[in-house]
CSV table of C-alpha atoms and ligand atoms in Angstrom, one decimal:
chain,number,residue,atom,x,y,z
F,23,MET,CA,89.1,124.2,-74.5
F,24,ARG,CA,88.4,121.7,-72.1
F,25,ARG,CA,90.2,121.4,-68.3
F,26,ILE,CA,90.6,117.4,-68.1
F,27,LEU,CA,91.9,116.1,-64.5
F,28,ILE,CA,94.1,113.1,-64.9
F,29,THR,CA,94.7,111.2,-61.7
F,30,GLY,CA,97.6,109.0,-61.4
F,31,GLY,CA,99.4,110.5,-64.0
F,32,ALA,CA,102.6,110.3,-62.7
F,33,GLY,CA,102.7,106.3,-62.8
F,34,PHE,CA,103.4,103.9,-65.5
F,35,ILE,CA,100.1,104.0,-67.8
F,36,GLY,CA,99.2,107.8,-66.5
F,37,SER,CA,102.3,109.0,-67.5
F,38,HIS,CA,101.9,107.7,-71.2
F,39,VAL,CA,98.4,109.4,-71.0
F,40,VAL,CA,99.3,112.5,-69.9
F,41,ARG,CA,102.4,112.9,-72.4
F,42,LEU,CA,99.7,112.1,-75.4
F,43,PHE,CA,97.0,114.3,-74.3
F,44,VAL,CA,99.4,117.4,-73.5
F,45,ASN,CA,101.2,117.2,-76.9
F,46,LYS,CA,97.9,116.1,-79.1
F,47,TYR,CA,95.5,118.9,-77.4
F,48,PRO,CA,97.6,122.2,-76.8
F,49,GLN,CA,94.3,123.7,-76.6
F,50,HIS,CA,93.5,121.9,-73.3
F,51,ASP,CA,94.7,122.4,-70.2
F,52,ILE,CA,95.8,119.0,-68.7
F,53,TYR,CA,95.9,118.6,-64.6
F,54,ASN,CA,98.2,115.7,-63.4
F,55,LEU,CA,96.6,115.0,-60.0
F,56,ASP,CA,98.9,112.3,-57.8
F,57,LYS,CA,100.1,111.6,-54.5
F,58,LEU,CA,103.6,110.3,-55.7
F,59,THR,CA,103.5,106.9,-54.0
F,60,TYR,CA,106.3,105.0,-54.7
F,61,ALA,CA,105.0,104.0,-58.0
F,62,GLY,CA,104.7,107.9,-59.0
F,63,ASN,CA,107.4,109.6,-60.5
F,64,LEU,CA,107.9,113.0,-61.8
F,65,ALA,CA,111.2,112.1,-63.8
F,66,ASN,CA,108.4,110.1,-66.1
F,67,LEU,CA,107.1,113.7,-67.5
F,68,ARG,CA,110.4,115.4,-67.8
F,69,ASP,CA,109.8,116.2,-71.5
F,70,VAL,CA,106.4,117.8,-70.9
F,71,GLU,CA,106.8,119.4,-67.7
F,72,ASN,CA,107.3,122.9,-69.0
F,73,LEU,CA,104.5,122.8,-71.6
F,74,PRO,CA,102.0,125.9,-70.8
F,75,ASN,CA,98.9,123.3,-71.0
F,76,TYR,CA,100.5,121.0,-68.4
F,77,HIS,CA,99.9,121.6,-64.7
F,78,PHE,CA,100.9,119.0,-61.6
F,79,LEU,CA,98.6,118.9,-58.6
F,80,LYS,CA,99.9,116.8,-55.5
F,81,ALA,CA,97.0,115.4,-54.1
F,82,ASP,CA,95.7,112.1,-52.2
F,83,ILE,CA,92.5,111.1,-53.4
F,84,VAL,CA,91.5,109.5,-50.7
F,85,ASP,CA,91.4,113.1,-49.0
F,86,GLY,CA,88.0,114.0,-50.1
F,87,GLU,CA,87.9,117.6,-48.9
F,88,HIS,CA,91.0,118.6,-50.7
F,89,ILE,CA,89.6,116.8,-53.8
F,90,MET,CA,86.7,118.8,-53.4
F,91,GLU,CA,88.9,122.3,-53.1
F,92,LEU,CA,90.6,121.3,-56.1
F,93,PHE,CA,87.5,120.7,-58.3
F,94,LYS,CA,86.4,124.4,-56.8
F,95,LYS,CA,89.3,126.3,-58.0
F,96,TYR,CA,90.4,124.5,-61.3
F,97,GLN,CA,86.5,123.6,-62.4
F,98,PHE,CA,87.7,120.4,-64.4
F,99,ASP,CA,85.3,119.3,-67.0
F,100,SER,CA,86.4,115.9,-67.3
F,101,VAL,CA,88.2,113.5,-65.4
F,102,ILE,CA,90.5,110.4,-66.7
F,103,HIS,CA,90.6,108.2,-63.4
F,104,LEU,CA,94.0,106.3,-63.3
F,105,ALA,CA,94.9,106.8,-59.7
F,106,ALA,CA,95.5,103.2,-57.9
F,107,GLU,CA,97.3,100.9,-56.0
F,108,SER,CA,97.8,98.3,-59.0
F,109,HIS,CA,100.5,95.8,-57.9
F,110,VAL,CA,98.7,92.4,-56.9
F,111,ASP,CA,101.1,91.4,-54.8
F,112,ARG,CA,101.5,94.5,-52.4
F,113,SER,CA,97.6,94.1,-52.3
F,114,ILE,CA,98.3,90.3,-51.0
F,115,ALA,CA,100.4,91.9,-48.3
F,116,ASN,CA,98.5,95.0,-47.3
F,117,PRO,CA,94.9,95.3,-48.6
F,118,MET,CA,93.8,98.0,-47.1
F,119,GLU,CA,95.8,100.6,-48.8
F,120,PHE,CA,93.9,99.2,-51.8
F,121,ILE,CA,90.5,99.8,-50.6
F,122,MET,CA,91.3,103.3,-49.5
F,123,THR,CA,92.8,104.2,-52.7
F,124,ASN,CA,90.9,102.3,-55.2
F,125,ILE,CA,87.4,102.6,-53.6
F,126,VAL,CA,87.2,105.5,-51.3
F,127,GLY,CA,89.3,107.4,-53.6
F,128,THR,CA,87.1,107.1,-56.6
F,129,VAL,CA,84.3,107.5,-54.6
F,130,ASN,CA,85.7,111.1,-53.6
F,131,LEU,CA,86.5,111.8,-57.2
F,132,LEU,CA,82.6,110.8,-58.1
F,133,ASN,CA,81.1,112.9,-55.6
F,134,ALA,CA,83.2,115.9,-56.4
F,135,ALA,CA,82.5,115.7,-59.9
F,136,ARG,CA,78.3,115.1,-59.1
F,137,HIS,CA,78.8,118.3,-56.7
F,138,TYR,CA,80.4,120.6,-59.2
F,139,TRP,CA,78.6,119.4,-62.3
F,140,GLN,CA,75.6,120.1,-60.6
F,141,ASN,CA,73.5,117.8,-63.2
F,142,ASP,CA,74.6,119.9,-66.0
F,143,PHE,CA,76.5,117.1,-67.7
F,144,GLU,CA,76.8,118.7,-71.3
F,145,GLY,CA,80.6,118.4,-72.2
F,146,LYS,CA,81.3,116.5,-69.1
F,147,ARG,CA,82.6,113.2,-69.0
F,148,PHE,CA,84.3,110.9,-65.7
F,149,TYR,CA,86.3,108.0,-67.7
F,150,HIS,CA,87.4,105.4,-65.0
F,151,ILE,CA,90.3,103.2,-66.0
F,152,SER,CA,90.0,99.5,-64.7
F,153,THR,CA,91.6,96.1,-65.4
F,154,ASP,CA,90.8,92.5,-67.1
F,155,GLU,CA,91.2,91.2,-63.4
F,156,VAL,CA,87.9,92.2,-62.3
F,157,TYR,CA,86.7,89.0,-64.6
F,158,GLY,CA,88.6,86.5,-62.6
F,159,SER,CA,90.3,84.0,-64.2
F,160,LEU,CA,89.6,81.6,-67.3
F,161,GLY,CA,90.2,78.0,-68.1
F,162,ASP,CA,92.3,76.8,-71.1
F,163,THR,CA,89.5,78.5,-73.8
F,164,GLY,CA,87.3,81.5,-73.8
F,165,MET,CA,88.0,85.1,-73.9
F,166,PHE,CA,86.3,88.2,-71.2
F,167,THR,CA,83.7,90.4,-72.9
F,168,GLU,CA,82.3,93.2,-71.8
F,169,THR,CA,79.4,91.2,-70.4
F,170,THR,CA,81.4,88.5,-68.2
F,171,PRO,CA,80.3,88.3,-65.0
F,172,TYR,CA,82.6,89.8,-62.3
F,173,ASP,CA,84.5,87.4,-60.2
F,174,PRO,CA,87.9,89.0,-58.3
F,175,HIS,CA,90.1,87.1,-56.5
F,176,SER,CA,92.9,89.2,-55.0
F,177,PRO,CA,92.1,92.3,-52.7
F,178,TYR,CA,93.5,94.4,-55.8
F,179,SER,CA,90.9,93.3,-58.4
F,180,ALA,CA,88.3,93.2,-55.6
F,181,SER,CA,88.8,97.0,-55.0
F,182,LYS,CA,88.9,97.6,-58.5
F,183,ALA,CA,85.7,95.4,-59.4
F,184,SER,CA,84.2,97.7,-56.3
F,185,SER,CA,85.3,100.8,-58.0
F,186,ASP,CA,83.8,100.0,-61.4
F,187,HIS,CA,80.5,99.0,-59.5
F,188,LEU,CA,80.6,102.3,-58.0
F,189,VAL,CA,81.1,104.3,-61.0
F,190,ARG,CA,78.2,102.4,-62.8
F,191,ALA,CA,75.9,103.2,-59.8
F,192,TYR,CA,76.3,106.9,-60.1
F,193,HIS,CA,75.9,106.4,-63.8
F,194,ASP,CA,72.4,104.8,-63.2
F,195,THR,CA,71.4,106.6,-59.9
F,196,PHE,CA,72.6,110.3,-60.5
F,197,ASN,CA,73.0,110.1,-64.6
F,198,LEU,CA,76.7,110.9,-64.3
F,199,PRO,CA,78.4,110.9,-67.6
F,200,VAL,CA,80.6,107.8,-67.4
F,201,VAL,CA,82.6,105.4,-69.3
F,202,ILE,CA,85.0,102.5,-68.0
F,203,SER,CA,87.5,100.7,-69.9
F,204,ASN,CA,89.0,97.2,-68.6
F,205,CYS,CA,92.4,96.5,-70.2
F,206,SER,CA,94.9,93.3,-70.4
F,207,ASN,CA,98.4,93.4,-68.9
F,208,ASN,CA,100.6,96.7,-70.1
F,209,TYR,CA,103.8,96.4,-70.8
F,210,GLY,CA,106.5,99.0,-72.0
F,211,PRO,CA,108.9,102.1,-70.7
F,212,ASN,CA,108.4,103.7,-67.1
F,213,GLN,CA,107.0,100.3,-65.5
F,214,PHE,CA,108.0,100.4,-61.8
F,215,PRO,CA,110.3,97.0,-61.5
F,216,GLU,CA,108.1,95.3,-59.7
F,217,LYS,CA,105.9,94.0,-62.1
F,218,LEU,CA,107.2,90.7,-64.2
F,219,ILE,CA,108.7,92.5,-67.2
F,220,PRO,CA,110.8,95.5,-65.7
F,221,LEU,CA,111.3,93.3,-62.6
F,222,PHE,CA,113.2,90.5,-65.0
F,223,ILE,CA,115.1,93.2,-67.1
F,224,ASN,CA,116.4,94.5,-63.9
F,225,ASN,CA,117.2,91.4,-62.2
F,226,ILE,CA,119.0,90.1,-65.5
F,227,ARG,CA,121.1,93.4,-65.7
F,228,HIS,CA,122.1,92.7,-62.0
F,229,LYS,CA,122.6,88.5,-62.6
F,230,LYS,CA,119.8,88.2,-59.9
F,231,PRO,CA,117.5,85.1,-59.9
F,232,LEU,CA,114.6,85.5,-61.9
F,233,PRO,CA,111.6,84.1,-59.6
F,234,VAL,CA,108.8,82.5,-61.4
F,235,TYR,CA,105.7,81.9,-59.7
F,236,GLY,CA,104.4,78.4,-59.5
F,237,LYS,CA,105.4,76.5,-62.7
F,238,GLY,CA,105.0,79.5,-64.9
F,239,GLU,CA,102.1,78.4,-66.5
F,240,ASN,CA,100.0,81.3,-66.0
F,241,VAL,CA,98.9,83.2,-69.1
F,242,ARG,CA,98.7,86.8,-69.7
F,243,ASP,CA,97.2,89.1,-72.6
F,244,TRP,CA,99.8,92.0,-73.1
F,245,LEU,CA,99.5,95.1,-74.6
F,246,TYR,CA,102.1,97.8,-75.2
F,247,VAL,CA,101.2,100.6,-73.1
F,248,VAL,CA,101.2,103.3,-75.7
F,249,ASP,CA,98.4,101.5,-77.4
F,250,HIS,CA,96.6,101.5,-74.3
F,251,ALA,CA,96.9,105.5,-74.1
F,252,ARG,CA,95.8,105.6,-77.7
F,253,ALA,CA,92.8,103.5,-76.5
F,254,ILE,CA,92.1,105.9,-74.1
F,255,ASP,CA,92.2,108.7,-76.1
F,256,VAL,CA,89.4,107.3,-78.4
F,257,ILE,CA,87.6,106.5,-75.6
F,258,PHE,CA,87.5,109.5,-74.0
F,259,HIS,CA,86.6,111.3,-77.4
F,260,LYS,CA,84.2,108.6,-78.9
F,261,GLY,CA,83.1,106.4,-76.1
F,262,HIS,CA,79.2,106.4,-75.0
F,263,ASP,CA,78.2,107.3,-71.4
F,264,GLY,CA,77.2,104.2,-69.5
F,265,GLU,CA,79.4,101.9,-71.7
F,266,THR,CA,82.2,99.5,-71.2
F,267,TYR,CA,84.9,99.1,-73.3
F,268,ASN,CA,87.4,95.9,-73.2
F,269,ILE,CA,90.8,96.6,-74.1
F,270,GLY,CA,93.6,94.2,-75.2
F,271,GLY,CA,96.0,93.1,-78.0
F,272,HIS,CA,95.1,89.2,-78.4
F,273,ASN,CA,98.3,88.5,-77.3
F,274,GLU,CA,98.6,85.7,-74.9
F,275,TRP,CA,101.7,84.2,-73.5
F,276,LYS,CA,102.3,81.5,-71.0
F,277,ASN,CA,104.4,83.3,-68.6
F,278,ILE,CA,107.6,80.8,-68.8
F,279,ASP,CA,107.6,81.3,-72.8
F,280,LEU,CA,107.4,85.2,-72.0
F,281,ILE,CA,110.4,84.8,-69.5
F,282,LYS,CA,112.8,82.7,-72.3
F,283,LEU,CA,111.6,85.4,-75.0
F,284,MET,CA,112.9,88.4,-72.6
F,285,CYS,CA,115.9,86.2,-71.7
F,286,ALA,CA,117.1,85.5,-75.4
F,287,VAL,CA,116.6,89.4,-76.2
F,288,MET,CA,118.4,90.4,-73.2
F,289,ASP,CA,121.4,87.8,-74.2
F,290,GLU,CA,121.3,89.4,-77.4
F,291,LYS,CA,121.5,93.0,-76.6
F,292,LEU,CA,124.1,92.4,-73.8
F,293,GLY,CA,126.2,90.4,-75.9
F,294,ASN,CA,125.8,87.3,-73.7
F,295,ALA,CA,126.2,83.9,-74.6
F,296,ALA,CA,122.8,82.1,-75.7
F,297,GLY,CA,121.2,80.7,-72.5
F,298,THR,CA,123.0,82.9,-69.8
F,299,SER,CA,119.8,85.1,-68.8
F,300,GLU,CA,117.7,81.7,-68.9
F,301,SER,CA,120.1,80.0,-66.2
F,302,LEU,CA,119.1,82.7,-63.6
F,303,ILE,CA,115.3,81.3,-63.9
F,304,THR,CA,114.5,80.2,-60.5
F,305,TYR,CA,110.9,78.6,-59.8
F,306,VAL,CA,109.4,80.0,-56.5
F,307,LYS,CA,106.4,79.4,-54.3
F,308,ASP,CA,103.2,80.3,-55.9
F,309,ARG,CA,101.1,83.9,-55.5
F,310,ALA,CA,98.2,83.0,-53.3
F,311,GLY,CA,95.0,82.9,-55.4
F,312,HIS,CA,97.0,83.1,-58.8
F,313,ASP,CA,94.5,83.8,-61.5
F,314,LEU,CA,95.6,80.8,-63.9
F,315,ARG,CA,94.6,83.0,-67.3
F,316,TYR,CA,93.6,86.3,-68.8
F,317,ALA,CA,92.3,87.0,-72.3
F,318,ILE,CA,90.4,89.7,-73.4
F,319,ASP,CA,88.1,90.3,-76.1
F,320,SER,CA,88.4,94.0,-77.4
F,321,SER,CA,86.2,93.5,-80.6
F,322,LYS,CA,83.7,95.9,-79.6
F,323,LEU,CA,86.3,98.5,-79.3
F,324,GLN,CA,87.6,97.6,-82.5
F,325,ARG,CA,84.4,97.6,-84.1
F,326,GLU,CA,82.4,100.4,-82.5
F,327,LEU,CA,85.4,102.8,-82.2
F,328,GLY,CA,88.0,101.9,-84.8
F,329,TRP,CA,91.1,101.3,-82.0
F,330,VAL,CA,93.5,98.9,-83.4
F,331,PRO,CA,96.9,97.8,-81.3
F,332,SER,CA,99.6,99.4,-83.5
F,333,LEU,CA,102.5,97.0,-82.3
F,334,GLN,CA,103.3,93.4,-82.5
F,335,PHE,CA,104.7,91.8,-79.4
F,336,GLU,CA,107.9,90.8,-80.6
F,337,GLU,CA,108.9,94.8,-81.7
F,338,GLY,CA,107.2,95.7,-78.5
F,339,ILE,CA,109.4,93.6,-76.4
F,340,ARG,CA,112.5,94.8,-78.1
F,341,LEU,CA,111.8,98.6,-78.0
F,342,THR,CA,110.7,97.8,-74.2
F,343,VAL,CA,114.3,96.0,-73.6
F,344,ASP,CA,116.2,98.9,-75.6
F,345,TRP,CA,114.3,101.7,-73.1
F,346,TYR,CA,115.4,100.1,-70.0
F,347,LEU,CA,119.0,99.4,-70.9
F,348,ASN,CA,118.8,102.9,-72.6
F,349,ASN,CA,117.4,104.5,-69.2
F,350,GLN,CA,119.4,102.7,-66.5
F,351,ASP,CA,119.8,105.9,-64.2
F,352,TRP,CA,116.0,105.7,-64.4
F,353,LEU,CA,116.0,101.9,-63.2
F,354,ASP,CA,118.7,102.7,-60.7
F,355,GLU,CA,116.9,105.7,-59.1
F,356,VAL,CA,113.6,103.8,-58.6
F,357,THR,CA,115.3,100.6,-57.4
F,358,SER,CA,117.3,102.3,-54.6
F,359,GLY,CA,116.6,102.8,-51.0
F,360,THR,CA,112.9,101.6,-49.8
F,361,TYR,CA,112.5,99.5,-53.1
F,362,GLN,CA,115.6,97.2,-51.9
F,363,GLN,CA,113.6,96.6,-48.4
F,364,TYR,CA,110.3,95.9,-50.1
F,365,TYR,CA,112.1,93.7,-52.5
F,366,ASP,CA,113.7,91.6,-49.7
F,367,ARG,CA,110.6,91.1,-47.7
F,368,MET,CA,108.4,90.1,-50.7
F,369,TYR,CA,110.9,87.3,-52.0
F,370,LYS,CA,112.5,86.3,-48.9
F,371,ASN,CA,110.1,83.4,-48.2
F,372,ARG,CA,109.6,82.0,-51.8
R,405,NAD,P1,100.9,102.5,-61.0
R,405,NAD,O1,101.1,101.8,-59.8
R,405,NAD,O2,102.3,102.4,-62.2
R,405,NAD,O3,100.7,104.2,-60.7
R,405,NAD,C1,99.6,104.5,-60.1
R,405,NAD,C2,99.7,106.1,-59.9
R,405,NAD,O4,98.6,106.5,-58.8
R,405,NAD,C3,101.0,106.6,-59.1
R,405,NAD,O5,101.6,107.7,-60.1
R,405,NAD,C4,100.6,106.7,-57.9
R,405,NAD,O6,101.3,107.7,-57.2
R,405,NAD,C5,99.3,107.1,-57.8
R,405,NAD,N1,98.2,107.1,-56.9
R,405,NAD,C6,98.3,106.0,-55.8
R,405,NAD,N2,97.6,106.1,-54.5
R,405,NAD,C7,96.7,107.5,-55.0
R,405,NAD,C8,96.3,108.3,-54.3
R,405,NAD,N3,95.8,107.9,-53.0
R,405,NAD,N4,95.8,109.8,-54.9
R,405,NAD,C9,96.9,110.0,-55.8
R,405,NAD,N5,97.5,109.3,-56.5
R,405,NAD,C10,97.6,107.8,-56.2
R,405,NAD,O7,99.7,102.0,-61.9
R,405,NAD,P2,99.4,101.7,-63.9
R,405,NAD,O8,100.1,100.2,-63.9
R,405,NAD,O9,100.0,103.0,-64.3
R,405,NAD,O10,97.7,101.6,-63.6
R,405,NAD,C11,97.2,102.8,-63.9
R,405,NAD,C12,95.6,102.4,-63.8
R,405,NAD,O11,95.6,101.3,-64.7
R,405,NAD,C13,95.4,101.8,-62.4
R,405,NAD,O12,93.8,102.1,-62.2
R,405,NAD,C14,95.1,100.0,-62.5
R,405,NAD,O13,94.5,99.5,-62.0
R,405,NAD,C15,94.8,100.4,-64.4
R,405,NAD,N6,95.3,99.2,-64.9
R,405,NAD,C16,96.9,98.7,-65.3
R,405,NAD,C17,97.2,97.6,-65.8
R,405,NAD,C18,98.7,97.6,-66.0
R,405,NAD,O14,98.9,96.6,-66.6
R,405,NAD,N7,99.5,98.1,-65.0
R,405,NAD,C19,96.3,97.1,-66.7
R,405,NAD,C20,94.8,97.6,-66.6
R,405,NAD,C21,94.5,98.8,-66.0
R,406,DAU,O1,95.8,92.3,-66.2
R,406,DAU,C1,96.2,93.4,-65.9
R,406,DAU,C2,96.7,93.7,-64.5
R,406,DAU,O2,98.4,93.4,-64.9
R,406,DAU,C3,96.8,95.2,-64.1
R,406,DAU,O3,95.3,95.4,-63.5
R,406,DAU,C4,97.8,95.0,-62.5
R,406,DAU,O4,97.7,96.5,-62.0
R,406,DAU,C5,99.0,94.5,-63.3
R,406,DAU,O5,100.0,95.0,-62.2
R,406,DAU,C6,99.0,93.4,-63.7
R,406,DAU,O6,98.9,92.2,-63.1
R,406,DAU,P1,99.7,91.0,-62.8
R,406,DAU,O7,99.7,90.3,-61.7
R,406,DAU,O8,99.2,90.1,-63.9
R,406,DAU,O9,101.1,91.5,-63.2
R,406,DAU,P2,102.5,91.4,-62.8
R,406,DAU,O10,103.5,91.7,-63.6
R,406,DAU,O11,102.4,91.5,-61.3
R,406,DAU,O12,102.5,89.6,-63.1
R,406,DAU,C7,102.4,89.1,-64.4
R,406,DAU,C8,102.5,87.4,-64.2
R,406,DAU,O13,104.0,87.1,-63.8
R,406,DAU,C9,101.8,86.8,-63.1
R,406,DAU,O14,101.0,85.6,-63.5
R,406,DAU,C10,102.5,86.5,-62.1
R,406,DAU,C11,103.8,86.3,-62.7
R,406,DAU,N1,105.2,86.8,-61.9
R,406,DAU,C12,105.1,88.1,-61.4
R,406,DAU,C13,106.2,88.6,-60.6
R,406,DAU,C14,106.3,90.1,-60.3
R,406,DAU,C15,105.9,85.9,-61.3
R,406,DAU,O15,106.3,84.9,-62.0
R,406,DAU,N2,107.0,86.5,-60.8
R,406,DAU,C16,107.3,87.8,-60.4
R,406,DAU,O16,108.3,87.9,-59.7
């Protein structure tokens, strides 16, 4: 039996990881620690919240003393650290929260693990979840591997790069048993609708403009969120201390092509005439420092630990559209109130 701390479990990816672990490992206690920022939503976990091995702890990882108290009280033997400020556009508008949560918060967790594990690292694991954005931007060819030098461009990616370096430093300096993974863009159910795919599904639903940054020529490599959660399970159990694993679906899409595909799927599902949703496309001012292309080489993970993505994108995007259309109450709830203010502010000058 283990006592696993999952941070950020009320967020998009975290909720899929918590669900997988709570259901798959009834013998383990799973502690979901989350501050419940705008991106954290306990409704994401309604199906598991009453299971006996699931526990919720409301806490801010920036509060180091509180994190120490929780380690003392619950004696976690493993950490899967997802809590973060995660939206690039918000990091451009307000970098400081990213520095505090993504850097200071990560160090608070590292310090607590180091303190309470007391150099007895048998059966212990600190797993840090990171992003492919730390590697920077690619030209027309090539892929990020685990040895690609870090070259972050946004306050978000710079804060994640910094946290990755600190996690490695705690391994190299204090022998903390850490493992890191860097994943490409995720999509699927429960993603907060300020990221591209759920934002555009929501806007199409309301017949609102679809704000495409620049010329829509940036390329992202998309992975279904459940496949990311499966990879996290594999790396948590089989990954080697001190190692990094890239996670991705070999699934590159130019934004504008992905948006047109999404528009076509939405028109079909909503019974609209072909072209209805595409007519909402509006080209707007580009994101500052916008990385051109991400593509991730996950062959190390596939070769060494045997993980492969389970879904093809065309199937994944249909499942995703179905989920949002079948869960319009969820969308309405998270897009009311303060979300509307964010949206008006963010897009007013574009
Ligand atoms: P998200 O924004 O949906 O969720 C983040 C969660 O962290 C929320 O529940 C939020 O309440 C919580 N949180 C934020 N600040 C906190 C704090 N100070 N203390 C405690 N909890 C706090 O993010 P996501 O998209 O699910 O990403 C999860 C992790 O995966 C992040 O570390 C992110 O960098 C990484 N990642 C995301 C993607 C992606 O495509 N979304 C891809 C690769 C890696
Ligand atoms: O690559 C992994 C990263 O993917 C994660 O680390 C981040 O947490 C996650 O948010 C995501 O970052 P992106 O910036 O790539 O995701 P986003 O959904 O914000 O944007 C995807 C692409 O779509 C990007 O090229 C910008 C563009 N875009 C986005 C929005 C919100 C638009 O053209 N219009 C928009 O309104």
